[in-house]
JSON list of C-alpha atoms in Angstrom, two decimals:
[
{"chain": "A", "resi": 28, "resn": "GLY", "atom": "CA", "xyz": [226.56, 179.92, 235.60]},
{"chain": "A", "resi": 29, "resn": "ASP", "atom": "CA", "xyz": [227.93, 178.81, 232.12]},
{"chain": "A", "resi": 30, "resn": "SER", "atom": "CA", "xyz": [231.09, 180.46, 232.20]},
{"chain": "A", "resi": 31, "resn": "VAL", "atom": "CA", "xyz": [234.11, 181.03, 229.12]},
{"chain": "A", "resi": 32, "resn": "THR", "atom": "CA", "xyz": [237.77, 182.38, 230.37]},
{"chain": "A", "resi": 33, "resn": "GLN", "atom": "CA", "xyz": [240.93, 183.57, 227.59]},
{"chain": "A", "resi": 34, "resn": "MET", "atom": "CA", "xyz": [244.19, 184.21, 229.08]},
{"chain": "A", "resi": 35, "resn": "GLU", "atom": "CA", "xyz": [245.29, 187.68, 229.77]},
{"chain": "A", "resi": 36, "resn": "GLY", "atom": "CA", "xyz": [246.47, 190.27, 227.85]},
{"chain": "A", "resi": 37, "resn": "PRO", "atom": "CA", "xyz": [248.24, 191.64, 226.12]},
{"chain": "A", "resi": 38, "resn": "VAL", "atom": "CA", "xyz": [249.66, 189.28, 224.16]},
{"chain": "A", "resi": 39, "resn": "THR", "atom": "CA", "xyz": [252.92, 191.05, 221.71]},
{"chain": "A", "resi": 40, "resn": "LEU", "atom": "CA", "xyz": [254.33, 189.30, 218.42]},
{"chain": "A", "resi": 41, "resn": "SER", "atom": "CA", "xyz": [256.05, 190.01, 215.57]},
{"chain": "A", "resi": 42, "resn": "GLU", "atom": "CA", "xyz": [254.95, 190.74, 212.02]},
{"chain": "A", "resi": 43, "resn": "GLU", "atom": "CA", "xyz": [254.50, 186.54, 210.99]},
{"chain": "A", "resi": 44, "resn": "ALA", "atom": "CA", "xyz": [254.42, 185.04, 214.24]},
{"chain": "A", "resi": 45, "resn": "PHE", "atom": "CA", "xyz": [252.43, 181.89, 214.79]},
{"chain": "A", "resi": 46, "resn": "LEU", "atom": "CA", "xyz": [249.80, 182.97, 216.77]},
{"chain": "A", "resi": 47, "resn": "THR", "atom": "CA", "xyz": [247.19, 180.73, 220.40]},
{"chain": "A", "resi": 48, "resn": "ILE", "atom": "CA", "xyz": [244.67, 182.13, 221.87]},
{"chain": "A", "resi": 49, "resn": "ASN", "atom": "CA", "xyz": [243.59, 180.78, 224.76]},
{"chain": "A", "resi": 50, "resn": "CYS", "atom": "CA", "xyz": [240.31, 179.47, 225.88]},
{"chain": "A", "resi": 51, "resn": "THR", "atom": "CA", "xyz": [238.34, 176.90, 227.94]},
{"chain": "A", "resi": 52, "resn": "TYR", "atom": "CA", "xyz": [234.64, 176.98, 228.94]},
{"chain": "A", "resi": 53, "resn": "THR", "atom": "CA", "xyz": [232.30, 175.67, 231.47]},
{"chain": "A", "resi": 54, "resn": "ALA", "atom": "CA", "xyz": [228.72, 175.21, 230.18]},
{"chain": "A", "resi": 55, "resn": "THR", "atom": "CA", "xyz": [226.40, 172.67, 230.27]},
{"chain": "A", "resi": 56, "resn": "GLY", "atom": "CA", "xyz": [224.44, 170.99, 228.20]},
{"chain": "A", "resi": 57, "resn": "TYR", "atom": "CA", "xyz": [226.36, 171.15, 224.22]},
{"chain": "A", "resi": 58, "resn": "PRO", "atom": "CA", "xyz": [226.85, 174.94, 224.00]},
{"chain": "A", "resi": 59, "resn": "SER", "atom": "CA", "xyz": [227.22, 176.85, 220.94]},
{"chain": "A", "resi": 60, "resn": "LEU", "atom": "CA", "xyz": [231.13, 178.24, 220.57]},
{"chain": "A", "resi": 61, "resn": "PHE", "atom": "CA", "xyz": [232.66, 182.06, 219.17]},
{"chain": "A", "resi": 62, "resn": "TRP", "atom": "CA", "xyz": [235.16, 183.93, 218.44]},
{"chain": "A", "resi": 63, "resn": "TYR", "atom": "CA", "xyz": [234.35, 187.50, 218.13]},
{"chain": "A", "resi": 64, "resn": "VAL", "atom": "CA", "xyz": [236.91, 190.46, 217.46]},
{"chain": "A", "resi": 65, "resn": "GLN", "atom": "CA", "xyz": [237.55, 194.08, 218.44]},
{"chain": "A", "resi": 66, "resn": "TYR", "atom": "CA", "xyz": [239.22, 196.38, 216.03]},
{"chain": "A", "resi": 67, "resn": "PRO", "atom": "CA", "xyz": [239.99, 200.15, 217.67]},
{"chain": "A", "resi": 68, "resn": "GLY", "atom": "CA", "xyz": [237.02, 202.27, 216.74]},
{"chain": "A", "resi": 69, "resn": "GLU", "atom": "CA", "xyz": [234.52, 199.61, 216.39]},
{"chain": "A", "resi": 70, "resn": "GLY", "atom": "CA", "xyz": [232.04, 197.26, 216.78]},
{"chain": "A", "resi": 71, "resn": "LEU", "atom": "CA", "xyz": [232.78, 193.49, 217.24]},
{"chain": "A", "resi": 72, "resn": "GLN", "atom": "CA", "xyz": [232.48, 191.57, 214.93]},
{"chain": "A", "resi": 73, "resn": "LEU", "atom": "CA", "xyz": [231.73, 187.94, 215.17]},
{"chain": "A", "resi": 74, "resn": "LEU", "atom": "CA", "xyz": [235.25, 185.87, 213.37]},
{"chain": "A", "resi": 75, "resn": "LEU", "atom": "CA", "xyz": [234.62, 182.65, 213.18]},
{"chain": "A", "resi": 76, "resn": "LYS", "atom": "CA", "xyz": [231.45, 179.47, 215.18]},
{"chain": "A", "resi": 77, "resn": "ALA", "atom": "CA", "xyz": [231.62, 176.39, 215.73]},
{"chain": "A", "resi": 78, "resn": "THR", "atom": "CA", "xyz": [228.86, 174.55, 216.88]},
{"chain": "A", "resi": 79, "resn": "LYS", "atom": "CA", "xyz": [228.99, 171.00, 217.67]},
{"chain": "A", "resi": 80, "resn": "ALA", "atom": "CA", "xyz": [232.72, 168.83, 219.21]},
{"chain": "A", "resi": 81, "resn": "ASP", "atom": "CA", "xyz": [235.25, 168.52, 216.47]},
{"chain": "A", "resi": 82, "resn": "ASP", "atom": "CA", "xyz": [234.92, 171.58, 214.30]},
{"chain": "A", "resi": 83, "resn": "LYS", "atom": "CA", "xyz": [236.92, 174.04, 213.63]},
{"chain": "A", "resi": 84, "resn": "GLY", "atom": "CA", "xyz": [235.27, 177.40, 212.27]},
{"chain": "A", "resi": 85, "resn": "SER", "atom": "CA", "xyz": [237.77, 178.94, 210.20]},
{"chain": "A", "resi": 86, "resn": "ASN", "atom": "CA", "xyz": [238.30, 182.80, 208.26]},
{"chain": "A", "resi": 87, "resn": "LYS", "atom": "CA", "xyz": [240.92, 185.10, 207.41]},
{"chain": "A", "resi": 88, "resn": "GLY", "atom": "CA", "xyz": [244.03, 182.63, 207.96]},
{"chain": "A", "resi": 89, "resn": "PHE", "atom": "CA", "xyz": [241.76, 182.13, 212.17]},
{"chain": "A", "resi": 90, "resn": "GLU", "atom": "CA", "xyz": [241.56, 178.87, 212.63]},
{"chain": "A", "resi": 91, "resn": "ALA", "atom": "CA", "xyz": [239.63, 177.29, 216.04]},
{"chain": "A", "resi": 92, "resn": "THR", "atom": "CA", "xyz": [238.70, 173.67, 216.67]},
{"chain": "A", "resi": 93, "resn": "TYR", "atom": "CA", "xyz": [235.98, 172.85, 219.66]},
{"chain": "A", "resi": 94, "resn": "ARG", "atom": "CA", "xyz": [237.53, 170.48, 221.73]},
{"chain": "A", "resi": 95, "resn": "LYS", "atom": "CA", "xyz": [234.79, 168.94, 223.64]},
{"chain": "A", "resi": 96, "resn": "GLU", "atom": "CA", "xyz": [237.26, 167.13, 226.29]},
{"chain": "A", "resi": 97, "resn": "THR", "atom": "CA", "xyz": [239.01, 169.51, 226.96]},
{"chain": "A", "resi": 98, "resn": "THR", "atom": "CA", "xyz": [236.14, 172.63, 226.48]},
{"chain": "A", "resi": 99, "resn": "SER", "atom": "CA", "xyz": [238.60, 174.87, 224.98]},
{"chain": "A", "resi": 100, "resn": "PHE", "atom": "CA", "xyz": [238.31, 176.57, 221.52]},
{"chain": "A", "resi": 101, "resn": "HIS", "atom": "CA", "xyz": [241.61, 177.89, 220.81]},
{"chain": "A", "resi": 102, "resn": "LEU", "atom": "CA", "xyz": [241.64, 180.80, 217.88]},
{"chain": "A", "resi": 103, "resn": "GLU", "atom": "CA", "xyz": [244.87, 180.32, 215.95]},
{"chain": "A", "resi": 104, "resn": "LYS", "atom": "CA", "xyz": [246.32, 181.76, 213.48]},
{"chain": "A", "resi": 105, "resn": "GLY", "atom": "CA", "xyz": [250.01, 180.33, 211.48]},
{"chain": "A", "resi": 106, "resn": "SER", "atom": "CA", "xyz": [251.49, 184.31, 210.32]},
{"chain": "A", "resi": 107, "resn": "VAL", "atom": "CA", "xyz": [249.63, 187.97, 211.84]},
{"chain": "A", "resi": 108, "resn": "GLN", "atom": "CA", "xyz": [249.88, 190.47, 210.51]},
{"chain": "A", "resi": 109, "resn": "VAL", "atom": "CA", "xyz": [250.14, 194.11, 211.51]},
{"chain": "A", "resi": 110, "resn": "SER", "atom": "CA", "xyz": [246.06, 193.81, 210.95]},
{"chain": "A", "resi": 111, "resn": "ASP", "atom": "CA", "xyz": [245.29, 192.22, 212.65]},
{"chain": "A", "resi": 112, "resn": "SER", "atom": "CA", "xyz": [245.90, 193.55, 216.33]},
{"chain": "A", "resi": 113, "resn": "ALA", "atom": "CA", "xyz": [243.06, 193.88, 218.26]},
{"chain": "A", "resi": 114, "resn": "VAL", "atom": "CA", "xyz": [241.15, 192.84, 221.04]},
{"chain": "A", "resi": 115, "resn": "TYR", "atom": "CA", "xyz": [239.77, 189.18, 220.67]},
{"chain": "A", "resi": 116, "resn": "PHE", "atom": "CA", "xyz": [236.71, 187.34, 222.97]},
{"chain": "A", "resi": 117, "resn": "CYS", "atom": "CA", "xyz": [235.46, 183.95, 223.34]},
{"chain": "A", "resi": 118, "resn": "ALA", "atom": "CA", "xyz": [232.38, 183.95, 223.59]},
{"chain": "A", "resi": 119, "resn": "LEU", "atom": "CA", "xyz": [229.08, 180.92, 224.06]},
{"chain": "A", "resi": 120, "resn": "SER", "atom": "CA", "xyz": [225.97, 180.84, 223.44]},
{"chain": "A", "resi": 121, "resn": "GLU", "atom": "CA", "xyz": [223.97, 177.99, 225.23]},
{"chain": "A", "resi": 122, "resn": "PRO", "atom": "CA", "xyz": [221.55, 175.43, 223.21]},
{"chain": "A", "resi": 123, "resn": "TYR", "atom": "CA", "xyz": [218.59, 176.30, 225.47]},
{"chain": "A", "resi": 124, "resn": "ASN", "atom": "CA", "xyz": [219.34, 180.17, 224.51]},
{"chain": "A", "resi": 125, "resn": "THR", "atom": "CA", "xyz": [221.10, 180.63, 221.97]},
{"chain": "A", "resi": 126, "resn": "ASP", "atom": "CA", "xyz": [220.18, 184.18, 221.78]},
{"chain": "A", "resi": 127, "resn": "LYS", "atom": "CA", "xyz": [222.50, 184.94, 224.88]},
{"chain": "A", "resi": 128, "resn": "LEU", "atom": "CA", "xyz": [226.30, 185.35, 224.62]},
{"chain": "A", "resi": 129, "resn": "ILE", "atom": "CA", "xyz": [228.38, 184.55, 227.02]},
{"chain": "A", "resi": 130, "resn": "PHE", "atom": "CA", "xyz": [232.01, 187.00, 226.96]},
{"chain": "A", "resi": 131, "resn": "GLY", "atom": "CA", "xyz": [235.47, 185.95, 228.71]},
{"chain": "A", "resi": 132, "resn": "THR", "atom": "CA", "xyz": [237.11, 189.15, 229.14]},
{"chain": "A", "resi": 133, "resn": "GLY", "atom": "CA", "xyz": [238.77, 189.20, 225.94]},
{"chain": "A", "resi": 134, "resn": "THR", "atom": "CA", "xyz": [242.59, 189.00, 225.02]},
{"chain": "A", "resi": 135, "resn": "ARG", "atom": "CA", "xyz": [244.21, 192.41, 222.98]},
{"chain": "A", "resi": 136, "resn": "LEU", "atom": "CA", "xyz": [246.56, 191.41, 220.95]},
{"chain": "A", "resi": 137, "resn": "GLN", "atom": "CA", "xyz": [249.60, 193.45, 219.33]},
{"chain": "A", "resi": 138, "resn": "VAL", "atom": "CA", "xyz": [251.27, 193.24, 215.90]},
{"chain": "A", "resi": 139, "resn": "PHE", "atom": "CA", "xyz": [254.66, 194.93, 215.74]},
{"chain": "A", "resi": 140, "resn": "PRO", "atom": "CA", "xyz": [255.95, 195.50, 211.59]},
{"chain": "B", "resi": 30, "resn": "GLU", "atom": "CA", "xyz": [223.47, 198.88, 204.47]},
{"chain": "B", "resi": 31, "resn": "ALA", "atom": "CA", "xyz": [224.52, 201.09, 207.63]},
{"chain": "B", "resi": 32, "resn": "GLY", "atom": "CA", "xyz": [226.10, 199.80, 211.15]},
{"chain": "B", "resi": 33, "resn": "VAL", "atom": "CA", "xyz": [224.47, 199.39, 214.42]},
{"chain": "B", "resi": 34, "resn": "THR", "atom": "CA", "xyz": [224.82, 202.51, 215.91]},
{"chain": "B", "resi": 35, "resn": "GLN", "atom": "CA", "xyz": [224.70, 204.47, 219.21]},
{"chain": "B", "resi": 36, "resn": "PHE", "atom": "CA", "xyz": [225.21, 208.08, 220.56]},
{"chain": "B", "resi": 37, "resn": "PRO", "atom": "CA", "xyz": [226.02, 209.56, 222.94]},
{"chain": "B", "resi": 38, "resn": "SER", "atom": "CA", "xyz": [229.92, 207.42, 222.34]},
{"chain": "B", "resi": 39, "resn": "HIS", "atom": "CA", "xyz": [230.80, 208.72, 225.45]},
{"chain": "B", "resi": 40, "resn": "SER", "atom": "CA", "xyz": [229.21, 210.47, 228.54]},
{"chain": "B", "resi": 41, "resn": "VAL", "atom": "CA", "xyz": [230.73, 211.79, 231.70]},
{"chain": "B", "resi": 42, "resn": "ILE", "atom": "CA", "xyz": [228.17, 211.46, 234.59]},
{"chain": "B", "resi": 43, "resn": "GLU", "atom": "CA", "xyz": [228.58, 212.78, 238.34]},
{"chain": "B", "resi": 44, "resn": "LYS", "atom": "CA", "xyz": [227.00, 209.40, 241.01]},
{"chain": "B", "resi": 45, "resn": "GLY", "atom": "CA", "xyz": [223.41, 210.74, 241.26]},
{"chain": "B", "resi": 46, "resn": "GLN", "atom": "CA", "xyz": [222.61, 211.92, 237.82]},
{"chain": "B", "resi": 47, "resn": "THR", "atom": "CA", "xyz": [220.29, 210.33, 234.61]},
{"chain": "B", "resi": 48, "resn": "VAL", "atom": "CA", "xyz": [222.13, 209.14, 231.47]},
{"chain": "B", "resi": 49, "resn": "THR", "atom": "CA", "xyz": [220.02, 207.84, 229.01]},
{"chain": "B", "resi": 50, "resn": "LEU", "atom": "CA", "xyz": [222.11, 205.75, 225.89]},
{"chain": "B", "resi": 51, "resn": "ARG", "atom": "CA", "xyz": [220.09, 205.29, 222.57]},
{"chain": "B", "resi": 52, "resn": "CYS", "atom": "CA", "xyz": [220.94, 202.87, 220.32]},
{"chain": "B", "resi": 53, "resn": "ASP", "atom": "CA", "xyz": [219.51, 202.61, 216.91]},
{"chain": "B", "resi": 54, "resn": "PRO", "atom": "CA", "xyz": [219.92, 198.89, 215.21]},
{"chain": "B", "resi": 55, "resn": "ILE", "atom": "CA", "xyz": [220.82, 197.86, 211.19]},
{"chain": "B", "resi": 56, "resn": "SER", "atom": "CA", "xyz": [216.90, 198.16, 209.68]},
{"chain": "B", "resi": 57, "resn": "GLY", "atom": "CA", "xyz": [214.68, 195.73, 209.73]},
{"chain": "B", "resi": 58, "resn": "HIS", "atom": "CA", "xyz": [216.16, 193.51, 212.72]},
{"chain": "B", "resi": 59, "resn": "ASP", "atom": "CA", "xyz": [214.24, 192.68, 214.78]},
{"chain": "B", "resi": 60, "resn": "ASN", "atom": "CA", "xyz": [216.13, 191.24, 217.51]},
{"chain": "B", "resi": 61, "resn": "LEU", "atom": "CA", "xyz": [218.17, 193.59, 219.74]},
{"chain": "B", "resi": 62, "resn": "TYR", "atom": "CA", "xyz": [220.60, 193.27, 222.44]},
{"chain": "B", "resi": 63, "resn": "TRP", "atom": "CA", "xyz": [222.30, 195.19, 224.89]},
{"chain": "B", "resi": 64, "resn": "TYR", "atom": "CA", "xyz": [225.73, 194.37, 227.17]},
{"chain": "B", "resi": 65, "resn": "ARG", "atom": "CA", "xyz": [228.09, 196.18, 229.58]},
{"chain": "B", "resi": 66, "resn": "ARG", "atom": "CA", "xyz": [232.00, 194.91, 230.08]},
{"chain": "B", "resi": 67, "resn": "VAL", "atom": "CA", "xyz": [233.26, 196.27, 233.07]},
{"chain": "B", "resi": 68, "resn": "MET", "atom": "CA", "xyz": [236.38, 197.71, 232.93]},
{"chain": "B", "resi": 69, "resn": "GLY", "atom": "CA", "xyz": [239.16, 194.12, 232.29]},
{"chain": "B", "resi": 70, "resn": "LYS", "atom": "CA", "xyz": [235.32, 192.48, 232.71]},
{"chain": "B", "resi": 71, "resn": "GLU", "atom": "CA", "xyz": [233.97, 190.35, 230.63]},
{"chain": "B", "resi": 72, "resn": "ILE", "atom": "CA", "xyz": [231.62, 192.17, 228.42]},
{"chain": "B", "resi": 73, "resn": "LYS", "atom": "CA", "xyz": [228.03, 190.51, 230.05]},
{"chain": "B", "resi": 74, "resn": "PHE", "atom": "CA", "xyz": [224.57, 190.65, 228.92]},
{"chain": "B", "resi": 75, "resn": "LEU", "atom": "CA", "xyz": [221.77, 192.77, 230.06]},
{"chain": "B", "resi": 76, "resn": "LEU", "atom": "CA", "xyz": [218.66, 192.21, 228.05]},
{"chain": "B", "resi": 77, "resn": "HIS", "atom": "CA", "xyz": [217.57, 191.17, 224.79]},
{"chain": "B", "resi": 78, "resn": "PHE", "atom": "CA", "xyz": [214.62, 192.82, 222.74]},
{"chain": "B", "resi": 79, "resn": "VAL", "atom": "CA", "xyz": [212.34, 190.73, 220.05]},
{"chain": "B", "resi": 80, "resn": "LYS", "atom": "CA", "xyz": [210.54, 193.58, 218.29]},
{"chain": "B", "resi": 81, "resn": "GLU", "atom": "CA", "xyz": [209.66, 195.74, 221.20]},
{"chain": "B", "resi": 82, "resn": "SER", "atom": "CA", "xyz": [208.97, 192.62, 224.39]},
{"chain": "B", "resi": 83, "resn": "LYS", "atom": "CA", "xyz": [211.99, 192.20, 226.31]},
{"chain": "B", "resi": 84, "resn": "GLN", "atom": "CA", "xyz": [212.54, 188.10, 225.81]},
{"chain": "B", "resi": 85, "resn": "ASP", "atom": "CA", "xyz": [214.73, 187.50, 228.40]},
{"chain": "B", "resi": 86, "resn": "GLU", "atom": "CA", "xyz": [216.44, 190.80, 230.62]},
{"chain": "B", "resi": 87, "resn": "SER", "atom": "CA", "xyz": [217.76, 188.26, 233.46]},
{"chain": "B", "resi": 88, "resn": "GLY", "atom": "CA", "xyz": [220.48, 190.49, 233.10]},
{"chain": "B", "resi": 89, "resn": "MET", "atom": "CA", "xyz": [219.64, 194.17, 234.21]},
{"chain": "B", "resi": 90, "resn": "PRO", "atom": "CA", "xyz": [221.46, 194.38, 237.27]},
{"chain": "B", "resi": 91, "resn": "ASN", "atom": "CA", "xyz": [219.01, 196.04, 239.07]},
{"chain": "B", "resi": 92, "resn": "ASN", "atom": "CA", "xyz": [215.94, 198.01, 239.42]},
{"chain": "B", "resi": 93, "resn": "ARG", "atom": "CA", "xyz": [218.56, 201.55, 238.79]},
{"chain": "B", "resi": 94, "resn": "PHE", "atom": "CA", "xyz": [218.20, 200.25, 234.81]},
{"chain": "B", "resi": 95, "resn": "LEU", "atom": "CA", "xyz": [215.25, 200.84, 233.06]},
{"chain": "B", "resi": 96, "resn": "ALA", "atom": "CA", "xyz": [215.50, 199.99, 228.83]},
{"chain": "B", "resi": 97, "resn": "GLU", "atom": "CA", "xyz": [213.14, 200.70, 226.51]},
{"chain": "B", "resi": 98, "resn": "ARG", "atom": "CA", "xyz": [212.24, 200.13, 222.61]},
{"chain": "B", "resi": 99, "resn": "THR", "atom": "CA", "xyz": [209.38, 201.32, 222.06]},
{"chain": "B", "resi": 100, "resn": "GLY", "atom": "CA", "xyz": [207.41, 200.40, 217.78]},
{"chain": "B", "resi": 101, "resn": "GLY", "atom": "CA", "xyz": [210.48, 198.02, 217.55]},
{"chain": "B", "resi": 102, "resn": "THR", "atom": "CA", "xyz": [213.05, 200.66, 216.33]},
{"chain": "B", "resi": 103, "resn": "TYR", "atom": "CA", "xyz": [215.51, 202.64, 218.10]},
{"chain": "B", "resi": 104, "resn": "SER", "atom": "CA", "xyz": [215.87, 202.11, 221.96]},
{"chain": "B", "resi": 105, "resn": "THR", "atom": "CA", "xyz": [217.23, 203.18, 224.80]},
{"chain": "B", "resi": 106, "resn": "LEU", "atom": "CA", "xyz": [219.26, 202.99, 227.95]},
{"chain": "B", "resi": 107, "resn": "LYS", "atom": "CA", "xyz": [218.32, 204.99, 230.85]},
{"chain": "B", "resi": 108, "resn": "VAL", "atom": "CA", "xyz": [220.51, 204.66, 234.05]},
{"chain": "B", "resi": 109, "resn": "GLN", "atom": "CA", "xyz": [219.28, 206.09, 237.01]},
{"chain": "B", "resi": 110, "resn": "PRO", "atom": "CA", "xyz": [219.99, 207.23, 239.56]},
{"chain": "B", "resi": 111, "resn": "ALA", "atom": "CA", "xyz": [223.45, 206.55, 238.47]},
{"chain": "B", "resi": 112, "resn": "GLU", "atom": "CA", "xyz": [226.01, 205.17, 240.52]},
{"chain": "B", "resi": 113, "resn": "LEU", "atom": "CA", "xyz": [230.08, 204.31, 240.16]},
{"chain": "B", "resi": 114, "resn": "GLU", "atom": "CA", "xyz": [229.60, 200.51, 239.70]},
{"chain": "B", "resi": 115, "resn": "ASP", "atom": "CA", "xyz": [228.13, 201.18, 236.47]},
{"chain": "B", "resi": 116, "resn": "SER", "atom": "CA", "xyz": [230.84, 202.89, 234.94]},
{"chain": "B", "resi": 117, "resn": "GLY", "atom": "CA", "xyz": [231.79, 200.90, 231.19]},
{"chain": "B", "resi": 118, "resn": "VAL", "atom": "CA", "xyz": [231.35, 200.50, 228.00]},
{"chain": "B", "resi": 119, "resn": "TYR", "atom": "CA", "xyz": [227.51, 200.22, 226.37]},
{"chain": "B", "resi": 120, "resn": "PHE", "atom": "CA", "xyz": [226.89, 197.88, 223.95]},
{"chain": "B", "resi": 121, "resn": "CYS", "atom": "CA", "xyz": [224.15, 196.92, 221.83]},
{"chain": "B", "resi": 122, "resn": "ALA", "atom": "CA", "xyz": [223.69, 194.46, 218.76]},
{"chain": "B", "resi": 123, "resn": "SER", "atom": "CA", "xyz": [221.60, 194.10, 216.59]},
{"chain": "B", "resi": 124, "resn": "SER", "atom": "CA", "xyz": [220.64, 190.92, 214.49]},
{"chain": "B", "resi": 125, "resn": "ARG", "atom": "CA", "xyz": [217.66, 189.63, 212.49]},
{"chain": "B", "resi": 126, "resn": "GLY", "atom": "CA", "xyz": [216.28, 186.65, 212.95]},
{"chain": "B", "resi": 127, "resn": "LEU", "atom": "CA", "xyz": [217.62, 183.26, 214.06]},
{"chain": "B", "resi": 128, "resn": "GLN", "atom": "CA", "xyz": [221.37, 184.09, 213.83]},
{"chain": "B", "resi": 129, "resn": "LEU", "atom": "CA", "xyz": [222.85, 181.69, 215.47]},
{"chain": "B", "resi": 130, "resn": "GLY", "atom": "CA", "xyz": [225.69, 183.76, 217.42]},
{"chain": "B", "resi": 131, "resn": "LYS", "atom": "CA", "xyz": [225.87, 186.23, 214.72]},
{"chain": "B", "resi": 132, "resn": "GLN", "atom": "CA", "xyz": [225.02, 189.66, 216.37]},
{"chain": "B", "resi": 133, "resn": "TYR", "atom": "CA", "xyz": [226.13, 192.45, 214.76]},
{"chain": "B", "resi": 134, "resn": "PHE", "atom": "CA", "xyz": [227.58, 195.31, 217.82]},
{"chain": "B", "resi": 135, "resn": "GLY", "atom": "CA", "xyz": [227.57, 198.95, 217.78]},
{"chain": "B", "resi": 136, "resn": "PRO", "atom": "CA", "xyz": [231.11, 200.43, 218.36]},
{"chain": "B", "resi": 137, "resn": "GLY", "atom": "CA", "xyz": [229.50, 200.89, 222.22]},
{"chain": "B", "resi": 138, "resn": "THR", "atom": "CA", "xyz": [229.30, 203.85, 224.23]},
{"chain": "B", "resi": 139, "resn": "ARG", "atom": "CA", "xyz": [231.68, 204.16, 227.58]},
{"chain": "B", "resi": 140, "resn": "LEU", "atom": "CA", "xyz": [229.52, 206.20, 230.36]},
{"chain": "B", "resi": 141, "resn": "THR", "atom": "CA", "xyz": [231.94, 207.24, 233.40]},
{"chain": "B", "resi": 142, "resn": "VAL", "atom": "CA", "xyz": [230.36, 208.11, 236.65]},
{"chain": "B", "resi": 143, "resn": "LEU", "atom": "CA", "xyz": [232.78, 209.81, 238.62]}
]
């Protein structure tokens, strides 16, 4: 079945460092891809999304590009802040069942001042 | 508007007992979803309601799990009898209509079965 693989955490960075969290997927057809973020004590929030190949999703300084050739959707940010500390989940939805999200295991990001 | 709320935030029960989790979606959201995250693993889909009807329950692990959404408002997820492997965080999410991937999640209920 369809699946999402994320790099294991935690990822520990100093403030203003460059962030990459890797995400690859396995899917039949052309899924839509998402990054969700969970801040401490809160529910998951949609951070960004991309619905077709070569689309770039962006929000709050984060970016991810839908790469069909490498089946990847890596999350990047040029300069992280302490407030970015959270757990980041990569997810997909299948084209024939768009309501069901398939998540990766999550990657915890810790940013220190 | 108020977000998705879940109750309780944490539940500790013994194996064999029954637990009922509750989710209150955002007002006006017809779609309601349950997901589960077992320690350190991926968040897995359990089921999807549209109003009071079960649209997709393909992720429900077995018949010890019963989800209801009477009246199309709040939902309950009952586990009876609970087993050790049921421990994890249960998330509820809701959405209005067809909004690709944009589901609003509650903070989750952490269930510990001893």
